[in-house]
mmCIF file of C-alpha atoms and ligand atoms in Angstrom:
data_model
loop_
_atom_site.group_PDB
_atom_site.id
_atom_site.type_symbol
_atom_site.label_atom_id
_atom_site.label_comp_id
_atom_site.label_asym_id
_atom_site.label_seq_id
_atom_site.Cartn_x
_atom_site.Cartn_y
_atom_site.Cartn_z
ATOM 1 C CA UNK A 1 -49.213 -0.171 10.635
ATOM 2 C CA UNK A 2 -45.573 -0.075 9.809
ATOM 3 C CA UNK A 3 -44.308 3.017 8.027
ATOM 4 C CA UNK A 4 -43.318 2.317 4.435
ATOM 5 C CA UNK A 5 -39.673 2.709 3.531
ATOM 6 C CA UNK A 6 -39.288 5.331 0.816
ATOM 7 C CA UNK A 7 -36.833 4.259 -1.846
ATOM 8 C CA UNK A 8 -35.423 6.428 -4.602
ATOM 9 C CA UNK A 9 -34.138 4.372 -7.509
ATOM 10 C CA UNK A 10 -31.835 6.067 -10.007
ATOM 11 C CA UNK A 11 -31.611 3.629 -12.908
ATOM 12 C CA UNK A 12 -31.849 4.150 -16.659
ATOM 13 C CA UNK A 13 -32.237 0.565 -17.778
ATOM 14 C CA UNK A 14 -36.021 -0.033 -17.918
ATOM 15 C CA UNK A 15 -35.600 -3.777 -17.472
ATOM 16 C CA UNK A 16 -33.516 -3.425 -14.306
ATOM 17 C CA UNK A 17 -35.809 -0.757 -12.945
ATOM 18 C CA UNK A 18 -38.850 -2.943 -13.574
ATOM 19 C CA UNK A 19 -37.247 -5.887 -11.770
ATOM 20 C CA UNK A 20 -36.412 -3.843 -8.696
ATOM 21 C CA UNK A 21 -39.916 -2.470 -8.684
ATOM 22 C CA UNK A 22 -41.403 -5.960 -8.721
ATOM 23 C CA UNK A 23 -39.082 -7.301 -6.050
ATOM 24 C CA UNK A 24 -39.888 -4.376 -3.798
ATOM 25 C CA UNK A 25 -43.615 -4.626 -4.242
ATOM 26 C CA UNK A 26 -43.390 -8.324 -3.420
ATOM 27 C CA UNK A 27 -41.808 -7.399 -0.120
ATOM 28 C CA UNK A 28 -44.635 -4.942 0.443
ATOM 29 C CA UNK A 29 -42.996 -2.506 2.830
ATOM 30 C CA UNK A 30 -41.534 -0.139 0.297
ATOM 31 C CA UNK A 31 -42.700 2.844 -1.728
ATOM 32 C CA UNK A 32 -40.598 3.504 -4.784
ATOM 33 C CA UNK A 33 -39.763 6.525 -6.913
ATOM 34 C CA UNK A 34 -37.749 5.908 -10.055
ATOM 35 C CA UNK A 35 -35.788 8.379 -12.178
ATOM 36 C CA UNK A 36 -33.557 7.506 -15.115
ATOM 37 C CA UNK A 37 -30.984 10.298 -15.108
ATOM 38 C CA UNK A 38 -28.534 11.729 -12.570
ATOM 39 C CA UNK A 39 -29.834 15.289 -12.886
ATOM 40 C CA UNK A 40 -33.386 14.105 -12.212
ATOM 41 C CA UNK A 41 -32.104 12.104 -9.241
ATOM 42 C CA UNK A 42 -30.343 15.112 -7.738
ATOM 43 C CA UNK A 43 -33.447 17.212 -8.289
ATOM 44 C CA UNK A 44 -35.632 14.647 -6.577
ATOM 45 C CA UNK A 45 -33.181 14.492 -3.667
ATOM 46 C CA UNK A 46 -33.406 18.255 -3.227
ATOM 47 C CA UNK A 47 -37.173 18.075 -3.032
ATOM 48 C CA UNK A 48 -37.620 15.206 -0.600
ATOM 49 C CA UNK A 49 -35.255 12.924 1.226
ATOM 50 C CA UNK A 50 -35.851 9.210 0.700
ATOM 51 C CA UNK A 51 -35.098 6.683 3.430
ATOM 52 C CA UNK A 52 -32.686 4.917 1.141
ATOM 53 C CA UNK A 53 -31.186 5.404 -2.296
ATOM 54 C CA UNK A 54 -30.538 2.745 -4.918
ATOM 55 C CA UNK A 55 -28.050 3.961 -7.458
ATOM 56 C CA UNK A 56 -26.963 2.599 -10.808
ATOM 57 C CA UNK A 57 -23.498 3.971 -11.565
ATOM 58 C CA UNK A 58 -23.814 4.208 -15.349
ATOM 59 C CA UNK A 59 -26.466 6.689 -16.345
ATOM 60 C CA UNK A 60 -27.007 8.658 -19.552
ATOM 61 C CA UNK A 61 -25.568 11.834 -17.967
ATOM 62 C CA UNK A 62 -22.925 10.390 -15.634
ATOM 63 C CA UNK A 63 -20.659 7.393 -15.468
ATOM 64 C CA UNK A 64 -18.859 5.245 -12.962
ATOM 65 C CA UNK A 65 -17.464 6.456 -9.654
ATOM 66 C CA UNK A 66 -18.289 10.036 -10.577
ATOM 67 C CA UNK A 67 -21.985 9.160 -10.326
ATOM 68 C CA UNK A 68 -21.552 7.948 -6.775
ATOM 69 C CA UNK A 69 -19.484 10.987 -5.787
ATOM 70 C CA UNK A 70 -22.026 13.453 -7.134
ATOM 71 C CA UNK A 71 -24.944 11.794 -5.401
ATOM 72 C CA UNK A 72 -23.066 11.261 -2.144
ATOM 73 C CA UNK A 73 -21.861 14.856 -1.946
ATOM 74 C CA UNK A 74 -25.330 16.072 -2.793
ATOM 75 C CA UNK A 75 -27.010 13.946 -0.117
ATOM 76 C CA UNK A 76 -24.378 12.716 2.325
ATOM 77 C CA UNK A 77 -26.943 11.806 4.972
ATOM 78 C CA UNK A 78 -29.008 9.443 2.818
ATOM 79 C CA UNK A 79 -28.168 5.728 3.077
ATOM 80 C CA UNK A 80 -26.955 4.629 -0.327
ATOM 81 C CA UNK A 81 -26.816 1.243 -2.016
ATOM 82 C CA UNK A 82 -24.964 0.946 -5.303
ATOM 83 C CA UNK A 83 -26.334 -1.224 -8.099
ATOM 84 C CA UNK A 84 -23.496 -2.643 -10.071
ATOM 85 C CA UNK A 85 -22.957 -5.038 -12.931
ATOM 86 C CA UNK A 86 -20.574 -7.928 -12.592
ATOM 87 C CA UNK A 87 -17.844 -6.057 -14.442
ATOM 88 C CA UNK A 88 -17.812 -2.968 -12.245
ATOM 89 C CA UNK A 89 -18.064 -4.703 -8.899
ATOM 90 C CA UNK A 90 -14.728 -3.229 -7.837
ATOM 91 C CA UNK A 91 -16.127 0.249 -8.464
ATOM 92 C CA UNK A 92 -19.036 -0.557 -6.198
ATOM 93 C CA UNK A 93 -16.637 -1.710 -3.500
ATOM 94 C CA UNK A 94 -14.713 1.519 -3.827
ATOM 95 C CA UNK A 95 -17.987 3.400 -3.332
ATOM 96 C CA UNK A 96 -18.593 1.426 -0.148
ATOM 97 C CA UNK A 97 -15.153 2.444 1.051
ATOM 98 C CA UNK A 98 -15.976 6.074 0.369
ATOM 99 C CA UNK A 99 -19.311 6.130 2.157
ATOM 100 C CA UNK A 100 -21.924 3.957 0.398
ATOM 101 C CA UNK A 101 -23.571 1.524 2.799
ATOM 102 C CA UNK A 102 -23.647 -1.500 0.529
ATOM 103 C CA UNK A 103 -23.907 -2.706 -3.066
ATOM 104 C CA UNK A 104 -25.914 -5.188 -5.057
ATOM 105 C CA UNK A 105 -24.888 -7.014 -8.202
ATOM 106 C CA UNK A 106 -27.603 -6.853 -10.836
ATOM 107 C CA UNK A 107 -29.033 -10.165 -11.882
ATOM 108 C CA UNK A 108 -28.116 -11.678 -8.565
ATOM 109 C CA UNK A 109 -30.748 -10.049 -6.461
ATOM 110 C CA UNK A 110 -33.854 -11.617 -5.045
ATOM 111 C CA UNK A 111 -36.637 -9.980 -3.116
ATOM 112 C CA UNK A 112 -35.530 -11.075 0.315
ATOM 113 C CA UNK A 113 -32.001 -9.991 -0.267
ATOM 114 C CA UNK A 114 -33.033 -6.624 -1.639
ATOM 115 C CA UNK A 115 -35.267 -5.889 1.274
ATOM 116 C CA UNK A 116 -32.653 -7.005 3.782
ATOM 117 C CA UNK A 117 -29.915 -4.913 2.154
ATOM 118 C CA UNK A 118 -32.095 -1.807 2.196
ATOM 119 C CA UNK A 119 -33.034 -2.147 5.846
ATOM 120 C CA UNK A 120 -29.483 -2.927 6.761
ATOM 121 C CA UNK A 121 -28.242 0.131 4.843
ATOM 122 C CA UNK A 122 -30.591 2.337 6.826
ATOM 123 C CA UNK A 123 -29.510 0.812 10.125
ATOM 124 C CA UNK A 124 -25.864 1.031 9.253
ATOM 125 C CA UNK A 125 -26.086 4.655 8.216
ATOM 126 C CA UNK A 126 -27.792 5.415 11.520
ATOM 127 C CA UNK A 127 -25.017 3.729 13.468
ATOM 128 C CA UNK A 128 -22.362 5.524 11.445
ATOM 129 C CA UNK A 129 -23.986 8.862 12.144
ATOM 130 C CA UNK A 130 -24.205 8.154 15.847
ATOM 131 C CA UNK A 131 -20.550 7.128 15.885
ATOM 132 C CA UNK A 132 -19.613 10.258 14.030
ATOM 133 C CA UNK A 133 -21.486 12.394 16.530
ATOM 134 C CA UNK A 134 -19.899 10.574 19.453
ATOM 135 C CA UNK A 135 -16.518 11.164 17.863
ATOM 136 C CA UNK A 136 -17.260 14.865 17.435
ATOM 137 C CA UNK A 137 -18.211 15.070 21.095
ATOM 138 C CA UNK A 138 -14.959 13.359 22.078
ATOM 139 C CA UNK A 139 -12.991 15.778 19.946
ATOM 140 C CA UNK A 140 -14.735 18.691 21.650
ATOM 141 C CA UNK A 141 -13.950 17.201 25.044
ATOM 142 C CA UNK A 142 -10.346 16.689 24.064
ATOM 143 C CA UNK A 143 -10.161 20.295 22.982
ATOM 144 C CA UNK A 144 -11.711 21.359 26.268
ATOM 145 C CA UNK A 145 -9.095 19.327 28.116
ATOM 146 C CA UNK A 146 -6.261 20.955 26.132
ATOM 147 C CA UNK A 147 -7.696 24.390 26.833
ATOM 148 C CA UNK A 148 -8.057 23.580 30.498
ATOM 149 C CA UNK A 149 -4.473 22.338 30.791
ATOM 150 C CA UNK A 150 -3.251 25.334 28.925
ATOM 151 C CA UNK A 151 -5.201 27.818 31.076
ATOM 152 C CA UNK A 152 -4.307 26.042 34.321
ATOM 153 C CA UNK A 153 -0.586 25.869 33.618
ATOM 154 C CA UNK A 154 -0.612 29.468 32.510
ATOM 155 C CA UNK A 155 -2.322 30.595 35.709
ATOM 156 C CA UNK A 156 -0.019 28.487 37.878
ATOM 157 C CA UNK A 157 3.055 30.039 36.379
ATOM 158 C CA UNK A 158 2.272 33.503 37.643
ATOM 159 C CA UNK A 159 2.386 32.772 41.391
ATOM 160 C CA UNK A 160 5.274 30.408 40.786
ATOM 161 C CA UNK A 161 7.289 33.191 39.194
ATOM 162 C CA UNK A 162 6.719 35.263 42.318
ATOM 163 C CA UNK A 163 7.836 32.392 44.566
ATOM 164 C CA UNK A 164 10.969 31.877 42.489
ATOM 165 C CA UNK A 165 11.796 35.572 42.561
ATOM 166 C CA UNK A 166 11.492 35.893 46.349
ATOM 167 C CA UNK A 167 13.370 32.673 47.013
ATOM 168 C CA UNK A 168 16.196 33.967 44.830
ATOM 169 C CA UNK A 169 16.330 37.256 46.730
ATOM 170 C CA UNK A 170 16.425 35.502 50.097
ATOM 171 C CA UNK A 171 19.021 32.991 48.863
ATOM 172 C CA UNK A 172 21.258 35.782 47.639
ATOM 173 C CA UNK A 173 21.088 37.151 51.227
ATOM 174 C CA UNK A 174 19.893 40.498 49.970
ATOM 175 C CA UNK A 175 17.486 40.731 52.908
ATOM 176 C CA UNK A 176 19.621 39.269 55.643
ATOM 177 C CA UNK A 177 22.168 36.628 56.353
ATOM 178 C CA UNK A 178 21.205 32.941 56.248
ATOM 179 C CA UNK A 179 22.670 30.115 58.259
ATOM 180 C CA UNK A 180 23.873 26.982 56.416
ATOM 181 C CA UNK A 181 20.769 24.975 57.087
ATOM 182 C CA UNK A 182 18.493 27.753 55.895
ATOM 183 C CA UNK A 183 20.576 27.989 52.744
ATOM 184 C CA UNK A 184 20.416 24.263 52.180
ATOM 185 C CA UNK A 185 16.673 24.078 52.656
ATOM 186 C CA UNK A 186 15.990 27.085 50.479
ATOM 187 C CA UNK A 187 18.195 25.466 47.865
ATOM 188 C CA UNK A 188 15.775 22.546 47.803
ATOM 189 C CA UNK A 189 12.883 24.967 47.460
ATOM 190 C CA UNK A 190 14.631 26.561 44.506
ATOM 191 C CA UNK A 191 15.287 23.218 42.784
ATOM 192 C CA UNK A 192 11.707 22.147 43.230
ATOM 193 C CA UNK A 193 10.257 25.377 41.936
ATOM 194 C CA UNK A 194 12.576 25.201 38.930
ATOM 195 C CA UNK A 195 11.311 21.709 38.250
ATOM 196 C CA UNK A 196 7.729 22.802 38.594
ATOM 197 C CA UNK A 197 8.386 25.652 36.214
ATOM 198 C CA UNK A 198 9.809 23.304 33.587
ATOM 199 C CA UNK A 199 6.873 20.986 33.999
ATOM 200 C CA UNK A 200 4.382 23.791 33.490
ATOM 201 C CA UNK A 201 6.278 24.950 30.420
ATOM 202 C CA UNK A 202 6.094 21.453 28.953
ATOM 203 C CA UNK A 203 2.393 21.175 29.707
ATOM 204 C CA UNK A 204 1.740 24.530 28.136
ATOM 205 C CA UNK A 205 3.777 23.678 25.055
ATOM 206 C CA UNK A 206 2.059 20.351 24.646
ATOM 207 C CA UNK A 207 -1.448 21.737 24.883
ATOM 208 C CA UNK A 208 -0.569 24.577 22.555
ATOM 209 C CA UNK A 209 0.838 22.243 19.955
ATOM 210 C CA UNK A 210 -2.098 19.868 20.305
ATOM 211 C CA UNK A 211 -4.594 22.612 19.729
ATOM 212 C CA UNK A 212 -2.601 23.814 16.715
ATOM 213 C CA UNK A 213 -1.973 27.156 18.353
ATOM 214 C CA UNK A 214 1.777 26.983 18.097
ATOM 215 C CA UNK A 215 3.331 28.857 15.291
ATOM 216 C CA UNK A 216 6.471 27.238 13.973
ATOM 217 C CA UNK A 217 8.945 29.948 13.095
ATOM 218 C CA UNK A 218 10.589 28.358 10.108
ATOM 219 C CA UNK A 219 13.996 29.675 9.139
ATOM 220 C CA UNK A 220 16.812 28.204 7.098
ATOM 221 C CA UNK A 221 18.870 26.446 9.747
ATOM 222 C CA UNK A 222 22.340 24.941 9.833
ATOM 223 C CA UNK A 223 21.709 21.721 11.733
ATOM 224 C CA UNK A 224 25.374 20.809 11.638
ATOM 225 C CA UNK A 225 26.118 23.631 14.036
ATOM 226 C CA UNK A 226 22.985 23.197 16.099
ATOM 227 C CA UNK A 227 23.603 19.496 16.706
ATOM 228 C CA UNK A 228 27.250 20.003 17.680
ATOM 229 C CA UNK A 229 26.213 22.705 20.126
ATOM 230 C CA UNK A 230 23.598 20.421 21.630
ATOM 231 C CA UNK A 231 26.171 17.682 22.190
ATOM 232 C CA UNK A 232 28.518 20.235 23.785
ATOM 233 C CA UNK A 233 25.813 21.405 26.147
ATOM 234 C CA UNK A 234 25.280 17.907 27.495
ATOM 235 C CA UNK A 235 28.951 16.991 27.758
ATOM 236 C CA UNK A 236 29.269 17.963 31.426
ATOM 237 C CA UNK A 237 26.113 16.158 32.452
ATOM 238 C CA UNK A 238 27.262 13.024 30.592
ATOM 239 C CA UNK A 239 30.799 13.237 32.029
ATOM 240 C CA UNK A 240 29.373 13.436 35.531
ATOM 241 C CA UNK A 241 27.674 10.112 34.962
ATOM 242 C CA UNK A 242 30.722 8.607 33.262
ATOM 243 C CA UNK A 243 28.933 8.481 29.930
ATOM 244 C CA UNK A 244 30.731 9.144 26.673
ATOM 245 C CA UNK A 245 28.830 11.381 24.282
ATOM 246 C CA UNK A 246 29.954 11.971 20.705
ATOM 247 C CA UNK A 247 28.622 13.216 17.409
ATOM 248 C CA UNK A 248 29.018 12.133 13.819
ATOM 249 C CA UNK A 249 27.558 14.687 11.490
ATOM 250 C CA UNK A 250 27.863 14.649 7.721
ATOM 251 C CA UNK A 251 29.879 17.809 6.905
ATOM 252 C CA UNK A 252 27.699 18.579 3.880
ATOM 253 C CA UNK A 253 24.488 18.217 5.870
ATOM 254 C CA UNK A 254 21.791 20.215 4.070
ATOM 255 C CA UNK A 255 20.386 23.300 5.694
ATOM 256 C CA UNK A 256 16.701 22.852 6.384
ATOM 257 C CA UNK A 257 13.700 25.048 7.032
ATOM 258 C CA UNK A 258 12.688 24.522 10.615
ATOM 259 C CA UNK A 259 11.970 26.246 13.897
ATOM 260 C CA UNK A 260 15.478 26.077 15.361
ATOM 261 C CA UNK A 261 14.356 26.623 18.974
ATOM 262 C CA UNK A 262 11.871 23.802 18.684
ATOM 263 C CA UNK A 263 14.446 21.468 17.127
ATOM 264 C CA UNK A 264 16.772 22.309 20.014
ATOM 265 C CA UNK A 265 14.001 21.377 22.391
ATOM 266 C CA UNK A 266 13.676 18.055 20.571
ATOM 267 C CA UNK A 267 17.395 17.360 20.871
ATOM 268 C CA UNK A 268 17.402 18.445 24.548
ATOM 269 C CA UNK A 269 14.708 15.911 25.296
ATOM 270 C CA UNK A 270 16.267 13.058 23.348
ATOM 271 C CA UNK A 271 19.775 13.564 24.674
ATOM 272 C CA UNK A 272 18.695 14.106 28.262
ATOM 273 C CA UNK A 273 16.600 10.933 28.026
ATOM 274 C CA UNK A 274 19.605 9.015 26.736
ATOM 275 C CA UNK A 275 21.674 10.234 29.662
ATOM 276 C CA UNK A 276 18.876 9.474 32.121
ATOM 277 C CA UNK A 277 18.252 5.986 30.827
ATOM 278 C CA UNK A 278 21.842 4.890 30.257
ATOM 279 C CA UNK A 279 23.873 3.512 33.148
ATOM 280 C CA UNK A 280 27.426 4.569 34.066
ATOM 281 C CA UNK A 281 30.141 3.977 31.466
ATOM 282 C CA UNK A 282 27.560 3.989 28.700
ATOM 283 C CA UNK A 283 27.830 5.610 25.321
ATOM 284 C CA UNK A 284 25.649 8.047 23.410
ATOM 285 C CA UNK A 285 26.040 9.029 19.803
ATOM 286 C CA UNK A 286 24.243 11.774 17.920
ATOM 287 C CA UNK A 287 24.510 11.417 14.163
ATOM 288 C CA UNK A 288 23.034 13.117 11.141
ATOM 289 C CA UNK A 289 23.161 12.657 7.405
ATOM 290 C CA UNK A 290 21.386 13.633 4.218
ATOM 291 C CA UNK A 291 18.748 11.229 3.002
ATOM 292 C CA UNK A 292 17.303 12.387 -0.330
ATOM 293 C CA UNK A 293 15.196 15.479 0.301
ATOM 294 C CA UNK A 294 15.199 14.787 4.021
ATOM 295 C CA UNK A 295 17.694 15.026 6.818
ATOM 296 C CA UNK A 296 18.119 11.985 9.042
ATOM 297 C CA UNK A 297 19.069 12.525 12.682
ATOM 298 C CA UNK A 298 19.465 9.872 15.336
ATOM 299 C CA UNK A 299 20.286 9.707 19.017
ATOM 300 C CA UNK A 300 21.661 6.286 19.899
ATOM 301 C CA UNK A 301 22.483 4.962 23.357
ATOM 302 C CA UNK A 302 23.468 1.628 24.856
ATOM 303 C CA UNK A 303 21.279 2.100 27.904
ATOM 304 C CA UNK A 304 18.457 0.170 29.494
ATOM 305 C CA UNK A 305 16.327 0.081 26.345
ATOM 306 C CA UNK A 306 12.554 -0.138 26.038
ATOM 307 C CA UNK A 307 10.498 -3.326 25.776
ATOM 308 C CA UNK A 308 8.970 -3.952 22.368
ATOM 309 C CA UNK A 309 5.419 -3.668 23.715
ATOM 310 C CA UNK A 310 6.156 -0.329 25.399
ATOM 311 C CA UNK A 311 7.765 1.339 22.421
ATOM 312 C CA UNK A 312 4.628 2.862 20.887
ATOM 313 C CA UNK A 313 3.499 4.216 24.245
ATOM 314 C CA UNK A 314 6.544 6.338 24.912
ATOM 315 C CA UNK A 315 5.297 9.084 22.582
ATOM 316 C CA UNK A 316 2.035 9.462 24.461
ATOM 317 C CA UNK A 317 1.783 12.044 27.252
ATOM 318 C CA UNK A 318 2.450 10.939 30.839
ATOM 319 C CA UNK A 319 3.854 7.548 29.859
ATOM 320 C CA UNK A 320 6.831 6.411 31.877
ATOM 321 C CA UNK A 321 8.224 2.962 31.446
ATOM 322 C CA UNK A 322 10.836 0.978 33.422
ATOM 323 C CA UNK A 323 9.757 2.622 36.631
ATOM 324 C CA UNK A 324 11.685 0.325 38.941
ATOM 325 C CA UNK A 325 15.124 0.733 37.463
ATOM 326 C CA UNK A 326 14.822 4.452 36.946
ATOM 327 C CA UNK A 327 12.924 5.362 40.057
ATOM 328 C CA UNK A 328 15.445 7.998 40.992
ATOM 329 C CA UNK A 329 15.165 9.745 37.629
ATOM 330 C CA UNK A 330 12.761 12.648 37.664
ATOM 331 C CA UNK A 331 10.285 13.254 34.898
ATOM 332 C CA UNK A 332 6.581 13.109 34.195
ATOM 333 C CA UNK A 333 6.627 11.584 30.736
ATOM 334 C CA UNK A 334 5.954 14.664 28.645
ATOM 335 C CA UNK A 335 9.281 14.952 26.849
ATOM 336 C CA UNK A 336 8.703 12.501 24.029
ATOM 337 C CA UNK A 337 5.078 13.531 23.539
ATOM 338 C CA UNK A 338 6.318 17.038 22.913
ATOM 339 C CA UNK A 339 9.117 15.803 20.673
ATOM 340 C CA UNK A 340 6.738 13.838 18.455
ATOM 341 C CA UNK A 341 4.334 16.729 18.056
ATOM 342 C CA UNK A 342 7.109 19.154 17.178
ATOM 343 C CA UNK A 343 8.546 16.801 14.564
ATOM 344 C CA UNK A 344 5.123 16.202 13.050
ATOM 345 C CA UNK A 345 4.392 19.920 12.945
ATOM 346 C CA UNK A 346 7.484 20.130 10.743
ATOM 347 C CA UNK A 347 6.126 17.453 8.420
ATOM 348 C CA UNK A 348 8.678 14.999 9.766
ATOM 349 C CA UNK A 349 8.529 11.598 11.424
ATOM 350 C CA UNK A 350 10.130 10.064 14.509
ATOM 351 C CA UNK A 351 10.672 6.389 15.254
ATOM 352 C CA UNK A 352 12.142 4.421 18.085
ATOM 353 C CA UNK A 353 14.102 1.204 17.757
ATOM 354 C CA UNK A 354 15.131 -0.357 20.996
ATOM 355 C CA UNK A 355 16.152 -3.613 22.578
ATOM 356 C CA UNK A 356 15.615 -4.087 26.279
ATOM 357 C CA UNK A 357 18.932 -4.146 28.056
ATOM 358 C CA UNK A 358 20.876 -3.203 24.929
ATOM 359 C CA UNK A 359 19.932 0.370 24.118
ATOM 360 C CA UNK A 360 17.717 2.652 22.076
ATOM 361 C CA UNK A 361 17.799 4.608 18.852
ATOM 362 C CA UNK A 362 15.500 7.573 18.324
ATOM 363 C CA UNK A 363 15.450 8.394 14.614
ATOM 364 C CA UNK A 364 14.076 11.584 13.087
ATOM 365 C CA UNK A 365 13.449 12.456 9.473
ATOM 366 C CA UNK A 366 12.841 16.110 8.659
ATOM 367 C CA UNK A 367 11.983 17.481 5.221
ATOM 368 C CA UNK A 368 14.521 19.885 3.741
ATOM 369 C CA UNK A 369 12.237 22.030 1.629
ATOM 370 C CA UNK A 370 10.226 24.958 2.829
ATOM 371 C CA UNK A 371 6.738 24.051 3.981
ATOM 372 C CA UNK A 372 3.773 26.128 5.101
ATOM 373 C CA UNK A 373 4.735 28.799 7.602
ATOM 374 C CA UNK A 374 1.962 28.054 10.033
ATOM 375 C CA UNK A 375 1.597 24.489 11.046
ATOM 376 C CA UNK A 376 -0.174 22.906 13.955
HETATM 377 N N1 ATP B 401 16.740 6.631 25.635
HETATM 378 C C1 ATP B 401 15.847 5.934 26.357
HETATM 379 N N2 ATP B 401 16.142 4.710 26.855
HETATM 380 C C2 ATP B 401 15.237 4.007 27.578
HETATM 381 N N3 ATP B 401 14.000 4.429 27.876
HETATM 382 C C3 ATP B 401 13.637 5.638 27.420
HETATM 383 C C4 ATP B 401 14.530 6.453 26.634
HETATM 384 N N4 ATP B 401 13.873 7.598 26.326
HETATM 385 C C5 ATP B 401 12.652 7.492 26.872
HETATM 386 N N5 ATP B 401 12.492 6.335 27.547
HETATM 387 C C6 ATP B 401 11.282 5.852 28.247
HETATM 388 O O1 ATP B 401 10.176 6.551 27.738
HETATM 389 C C7 ATP B 401 9.497 7.231 28.798
HETATM 390 C C8 ATP B 401 8.934 8.535 28.263
HETATM 391 O O2 ATP B 401 9.974 9.464 27.982
HETATM 392 P P1 ATP B 401 9.718 11.015 28.134
HETATM 393 O O3 ATP B 401 10.914 11.749 27.732
HETATM 394 O O4 ATP B 401 8.427 11.309 27.450
HETATM 395 O O5 ATP B 401 9.427 11.172 29.697
HETATM 396 P P2 ATP B 401 10.412 11.281 30.927
HETATM 397 O O6 ATP B 401 11.840 11.372 30.476
HETATM 398 O O7 ATP B 401 10.060 10.176 31.838
HETATM 399 O O8 ATP B 401 9.940 12.636 31.602
HETATM 400 P P3 ATP B 401 10.159 14.135 31.065
HETATM 401 O O9 ATP B 401 10.822 14.037 29.713
HETATM 402 O O10 ATP B 401 8.783 14.681 30.986
HETATM 403 O O11 ATP B 401 10.997 14.783 32.073
HETATM 404 C C9 ATP B 401 10.519 7.400 29.885
HETATM 405 O O12 ATP B 401 9.924 7.493 31.146
HETATM 406 C C10 ATP B 401 11.349 6.133 29.737
HETATM 407 O O13 ATP B 401 10.713 5.072 30.401
HETATM 408 MG MG1 MG B 402 12.328 12.859 28.969
#
């Protein structure tokens, strides 16, 4: 014999309650408990858990959305169907958005419908719970992955530091003279280990930020100065490629609370990308201006650009686009992932606007006011 479905009905109108009772007994499969006040409903829920809950939102001791909230917080795991009148249908919909499984409009319910809605509510709740659990498991896995990356890159840095140190000593000829070819080859070793070191740093940073373990050291910062310095730093690199780099910074640019080192890292990544992905004789412009209680910063280039469909992807780790044209440019695709996470940890946003073949604009908005000291 099929198990009966236990229904708790919280409804103060005797007529409505009676109707539900009749419809359910017609269907046969249900056993029904009825209470006519919220407090009695909550009490009943504490004593035994029904398979499904039918809830009228206007009760003698609670009204409207509040009724749903109280019941749902009290028994979040119980499938819940809201009973609504025609006038408060929008309330019922809101309840569905906030976690109810379904709603019924009084006076428009027949036995078949009622029984179908109840079974469906139970099924749906079950599916939601399973999805939630699957999601939790994924989150755990993701965390595990971040921890693994973080531990691995940390461990790899130690031997690498030793390699770098010894290569430097040998290259400086502190332990004997080198011939030209030995020097050349060791030079390549040095470049590669430097690159590896940077890569590990990026990986470590990324996993730290993702796991919320990075502490932003917020200080009042003069971005005007910082941005001009950044442009200066890249001047040589740009010149070497025949690229013009300039800045246009509002003189009265507001000072903002931020982690200056991290913002430098952001600018390093954006500007070096612009240089990487802009052909000879190109142009790069870094500008900044006040925008209400935010500061707007952009890095604009007239380089190869990014296809519309690739633009969202560039902020995800290990995404590299335009491989053919930029094959000779090194990189693993971590720069922009890091940039986005740093900006978001500051409560800011970053956007890209780009046209393939024409150029790209990376636009940042950072809040001026002081925010929480620790942000992840
Ligand atoms: N200014 C730009 N113009 C055109 N494409 C760009 C620009 N900036 C980024 N991209 C594209 O977005 C991809 C991701 O950029 P990101 O900085 O994350 O990685 P990367 O530069 O390839 O490597 P890394 O920064 O880790 O050394 C790049 O590979 C490139 O295809
Ligand atoms: Mg990059």
